[in-house]
Coordinates of C-alpha atoms in Angstrom, one line a residue:
M19 CA 1.7 -20.7 11.7
E20 CA 5.3 -21.7 11.9
D21 CA 7.4 -20.9 14.9
K22 CA 8.5 -17.3 15.2
T23 CA 12.2 -18.3 14.9
I24 CA 11.7 -19.3 11.3
Q25 CA 9.0 -16.8 10.3
P26 CA 10.3 -14.3 7.7
L27 CA 10.3 -10.8 9.0
V28 CA 7.5 -8.5 7.8
S29 CA 7.9 -4.7 7.8
I30 CA 4.6 -2.8 8.2
I31 CA 5.1 0.8 7.1
I32 CA 2.9 3.7 7.9
P33 CA 3.5 7.2 6.4
C34 CA 1.9 10.0 8.5
Y35 CA 1.2 13.6 7.8
N36 CA -1.0 15.3 10.4
Y37 CA -3.1 12.2 11.1
G38 CA -2.6 11.9 14.8
K39 CA -6.3 11.6 15.2
Y40 CA -6.3 8.1 13.6
I41 CA -2.7 6.7 13.6
E42 CA -3.1 5.0 17.0
E43 CA -5.8 2.8 15.5
A44 CA -3.6 2.0 12.5
V45 CA -0.7 1.1 14.8
Q46 CA -2.8 -1.0 17.1
S47 CA -4.2 -3.0 14.2
A48 CA -0.7 -3.7 13.0
L49 CA 0.5 -4.7 16.5
D50 CA -2.5 -7.0 17.0
Q51 CA -1.4 -9.4 14.2
T52 CA -1.6 -13.1 14.7
Y53 CA 1.7 -13.2 12.9
E54 CA 4.4 -12.5 15.4
N55 CA 7.6 -11.6 13.5
I56 CA 6.9 -8.0 12.5
E57 CA 8.5 -4.6 12.7
L58 CA 6.6 -1.4 12.4
I59 CA 8.1 1.7 10.8
I60 CA 6.3 5.1 10.8
V61 CA 7.5 8.0 8.7
N62 CA 6.5 11.4 10.0
D63 CA 6.3 13.4 6.8
A64 CA 7.0 16.7 8.5
S65 CA 3.7 16.9 10.3
T66 CA 2.8 20.4 11.5
D67 CA 0.0 19.5 13.8
P68 CA 1.1 19.6 17.5
F69 CA -1.4 16.8 18.4
T70 CA 0.1 14.5 15.8
I71 CA 3.6 15.2 17.0
D72 CA 2.5 14.4 20.6
I73 CA 0.9 11.1 19.5
L74 CA 4.0 10.1 17.6
E75 CA 6.2 10.8 20.6
K76 CA 3.9 8.7 22.7
L77 CA 4.1 5.8 20.2
N78 CA 7.9 6.0 19.9
H79 CA 8.4 3.9 23.1
H80 CA 7.1 0.6 21.7
S81 CA 9.8 -2.0 21.2
K82 CA 8.6 -3.1 17.7
L83 CA 8.2 0.4 16.4
T84 CA 10.6 2.9 14.8
I85 CA 9.7 6.4 13.8
I86 CA 11.6 8.3 11.1
H87 CA 11.2 12.0 10.7
H88 CA 11.3 13.9 7.4
E89 CA 12.6 17.5 7.8
S90 CA 10.3 18.6 4.9
N91 CA 7.0 17.3 3.5
K92 CA 8.0 14.9 0.7
K93 CA 4.5 13.4 0.1
L94 CA 3.2 9.9 0.3
P95 CA 5.3 8.0 -2.3
A96 CA 8.5 9.4 -0.9
A97 CA 7.5 8.7 2.7
R98 CA 6.8 5.0 1.8
N99 CA 10.1 4.7 0.1
T100 CA 11.9 6.2 3.1
A101 CA 10.2 3.5 5.3
I102 CA 11.0 0.7 3.0
K103 CA 14.7 1.7 2.7
A104 CA 14.9 1.4 6.5
A105 CA 13.0 -1.8 6.6
S106 CA 14.7 -5.1 7.4
G107 CA 11.7 -7.3 6.4
K108 CA 11.6 -9.8 3.5
Y109 CA 8.0 -8.6 2.9
I110 CA 6.4 -5.1 3.1
L111 CA 2.9 -4.2 4.1
P112 CA 2.0 -0.5 3.6
I113 CA -0.9 1.0 5.7
D114 CA -2.1 4.6 5.5
A115 CA -2.3 6.4 8.8
D116 CA -6.1 6.6 8.8
D117 CA -6.7 3.0 7.9
K118 CA -6.6 -0.3 9.7
V119 CA -6.1 -4.0 8.9
D120 CA -7.6 -7.3 10.0
R121 CA -5.4 -9.1 12.6
T122 CA -4.9 -12.0 10.2
I123 CA -3.8 -10.1 7.1
V124 CA 0.0 -10.7 7.6
E125 CA -0.4 -14.4 8.4
K126 CA -2.6 -15.0 5.3
T127 CA -0.7 -13.0 2.8
V128 CA 2.7 -14.2 3.9
E129 CA 1.6 -17.8 3.4
V130 CA 0.9 -17.1 -0.3
L131 CA 4.3 -15.4 -0.9
E132 CA 6.1 -18.2 0.9
E133 CA 4.4 -20.9 -1.2
R134 CA 4.7 -19.1 -4.6
A135 CA 8.0 -17.7 -5.7
D136 CA 6.4 -16.2 -8.9
V137 CA 4.0 -14.0 -6.9
G138 CA 5.3 -10.5 -6.0
F139 CA 2.3 -9.1 -4.3
V140 CA -0.9 -10.3 -2.5
S141 CA -4.0 -8.1 -2.5
V142 CA -7.1 -8.5 -0.3
G143 CA -10.7 -7.4 -0.2
I144 CA -11.7 -4.0 1.4
Q145 CA -13.9 -3.3 4.3
Y146 CA -15.0 0.4 4.1
F147 CA -15.8 2.1 7.4
G148 CA -16.5 5.6 8.6
A149 CA -18.8 7.6 6.2
I150 CA -19.5 4.4 4.3
N151 CA -19.9 0.8 5.6
K152 CA -19.6 -1.8 2.8
V153 CA -17.4 -4.6 1.6
S154 CA -15.7 -4.6 -1.8
I155 CA -13.9 -7.6 -3.3
P156 CA -11.8 -6.6 -6.3
S157 CA -11.4 -8.7 -9.4
P158 CA -8.6 -11.3 -9.3
F159 CA -5.3 -10.1 -10.6
N160 CA -5.1 -9.9 -14.4
L161 CA -2.7 -7.6 -16.2
K162 CA -5.1 -6.5 -18.9
T163 CA -7.7 -5.5 -16.3
L164 CA -5.0 -3.7 -14.2
L165 CA -4.0 -1.6 -17.2
Y166 CA -7.4 0.2 -17.2
R167 CA -8.5 -0.2 -13.6
N168 CA -6.6 -0.5 -10.3
I169 CA -7.7 -3.8 -8.9
V170 CA -5.0 -4.1 -6.3
S171 CA -5.6 -2.5 -2.9
V172 CA -3.0 -0.1 -1.7
T173 CA -2.6 -2.2 1.5
S174 CA -1.2 -5.3 -0.2
L175 CA 1.8 -7.4 0.9
F176 CA 4.8 -7.4 -1.5
R177 CA 8.4 -8.6 -1.6
K178 CA 11.0 -6.0 -0.8
E179 CA 13.2 -7.5 -3.6
A180 CA 10.4 -6.6 -6.0
W181 CA 10.3 -3.0 -4.7
E182 CA 14.1 -2.8 -5.1
Q183 CA 13.9 -4.2 -8.6
V184 CA 11.5 -1.5 -9.9
G185 CA 13.1 1.4 -7.9
G186 CA 10.3 1.8 -5.4
Y187 CA 7.3 4.0 -5.6
N188 CA 7.4 6.7 -8.3
E189 CA 7.8 9.9 -6.2
K190 CA 6.3 12.0 -9.0
F191 CA 2.8 10.6 -8.2
I192 CA 2.0 13.0 -5.4
Y193 CA -1.7 13.4 -6.2
G194 CA -2.6 9.7 -6.0
Y195 CA -2.5 6.5 -8.0
E196 CA 1.1 5.9 -6.9
D197 CA 0.1 2.4 -5.9
W198 CA -1.5 1.7 -9.3
E199 CA 1.7 2.8 -11.1
F200 CA 3.7 0.6 -8.6
W201 CA 1.6 -2.5 -9.3
L202 CA 1.9 -2.0 -13.0
N203 CA 5.7 -1.6 -12.7
L204 CA 5.9 -4.9 -10.7
A205 CA 3.8 -6.6 -13.4
K206 CA 6.0 -5.2 -16.1
H207 CA 9.0 -6.8 -14.4
G208 CA 7.3 -10.2 -14.4
W209 CA 5.7 -10.4 -11.0
H210 CA 2.3 -11.9 -10.6
G211 CA -0.4 -10.9 -8.1
V212 CA -2.8 -13.0 -6.1
L213 CA -6.1 -11.9 -4.5
I214 CA -7.4 -13.2 -1.2
K215 CA -11.1 -12.7 -1.3
E216 CA -11.5 -11.6 2.3
P217 CA -12.0 -8.0 3.5
L218 CA -8.7 -7.8 5.4
F219 CA -7.9 -4.2 4.6
H220 CA -10.1 -1.7 6.5
Y221 CA -10.3 1.6 4.5
R222 CA -11.6 4.7 6.3
K223 CA -13.9 6.7 4.1
H224 CA -14.1 10.3 5.3
G225 CA -14.2 13.8 3.8
K226 CA -11.5 14.9 1.4
S227 CA -8.6 12.5 0.7
M228 CA -5.8 11.9 -1.8
I229 CA -8.2 9.6 -3.6
D230 CA -10.6 12.5 -4.1
D231 CA -7.7 14.5 -5.4
A232 CA -6.8 11.7 -7.7
V233 CA -10.3 11.4 -9.1
K234 CA -10.3 15.2 -9.9
K235 CA -7.0 14.8 -11.7
H236 CA -7.8 11.4 -13.1
L237 CA -7.2 12.1 -16.8
K238 CA -3.9 13.8 -16.1
I239 CA -2.6 11.0 -13.8
V240 CA -3.8 8.3 -16.1
S241 CA -2.0 9.9 -19.1
Q242 CA 1.1 9.9 -17.0
I243 CA 0.7 6.2 -16.2
I244 CA 0.1 5.4 -19.9
N245 CA 3.1 7.4 -21.0
I246 CA 5.4 5.7 -18.4
H247 CA 4.2 2.2 -19.3
S248 CA 3.5 2.8 -23.0
E249 CA 5.0 -0.6 -23.9
L250 CA 2.5 -2.4 -21.7
Y251 CA -0.4 -0.7 -23.3
N252 CA 1.0 -1.1 -26.8
E253 CA 1.7 -4.8 -26.3
T254 CA -1.7 -5.6 -24.7
K255 CA -4.7 -5.6 -27.0
I256 CA -7.2 -3.3 -25.3
T257 CA -10.7 -2.8 -26.8
H258 CA -12.1 0.7 -27.5
E259 CA -14.5 0.2 -24.6
E260 CA -11.6 -0.7 -22.2
E261 CA -9.6 2.3 -23.5
N262 CA -12.6 4.6 -22.5
L263 CA -12.7 3.0 -19.1
I264 CA -9.1 4.1 -18.4
K265 CA -10.1 7.7 -18.9
R266 CA -13.3 7.7 -16.8

């Protein structure tokens, strides 16, 4: 990689609500990056667990790390937006507090954004760990596919200017799929996506999660997405089979 003095700053953001059990692993994976010019911002979304509060206090002494505290629980999309508003980086990488990333993810994704001005976000493959151990490589970015299936991993690098252009994450999506709506919004504003076919995002699979909640509320949330981005769905010719896939 280039010398640190000319590397663009990357802001790694981690929202946290009562995930003290895992957040040290997430933070360490962020700090272990081969890419040097990073800052790390944690948003404590009004955690109530004393263990989590103690862990965050312990982490607060690292020179590259800033912790912001919400006075009330504002949910995941708002916590991400809070972190990004405070971020100084040209590029943003969101990581959930119970997940991890490969040490080369920033280096490899930054390279794509630096080389291609038309690309707004870079997705990667997923390594599941915990209750499930498997690798998943999503389909390459394609708007038509994205309309009926979220093919962009939540932990993908994107331009802060793109986030500003679309007004950030939609804070109404508190039950999940907030990332799917965000990628659609970026695409609607002309940004392209690129996939790196390597499992650089490590997703912890365990018990109940927001994704489980999203699956249960799938039809309601998908209807919300279609309503918000109706022009995209109206302009793109989707087959009856693809329309059914959206609602599964």
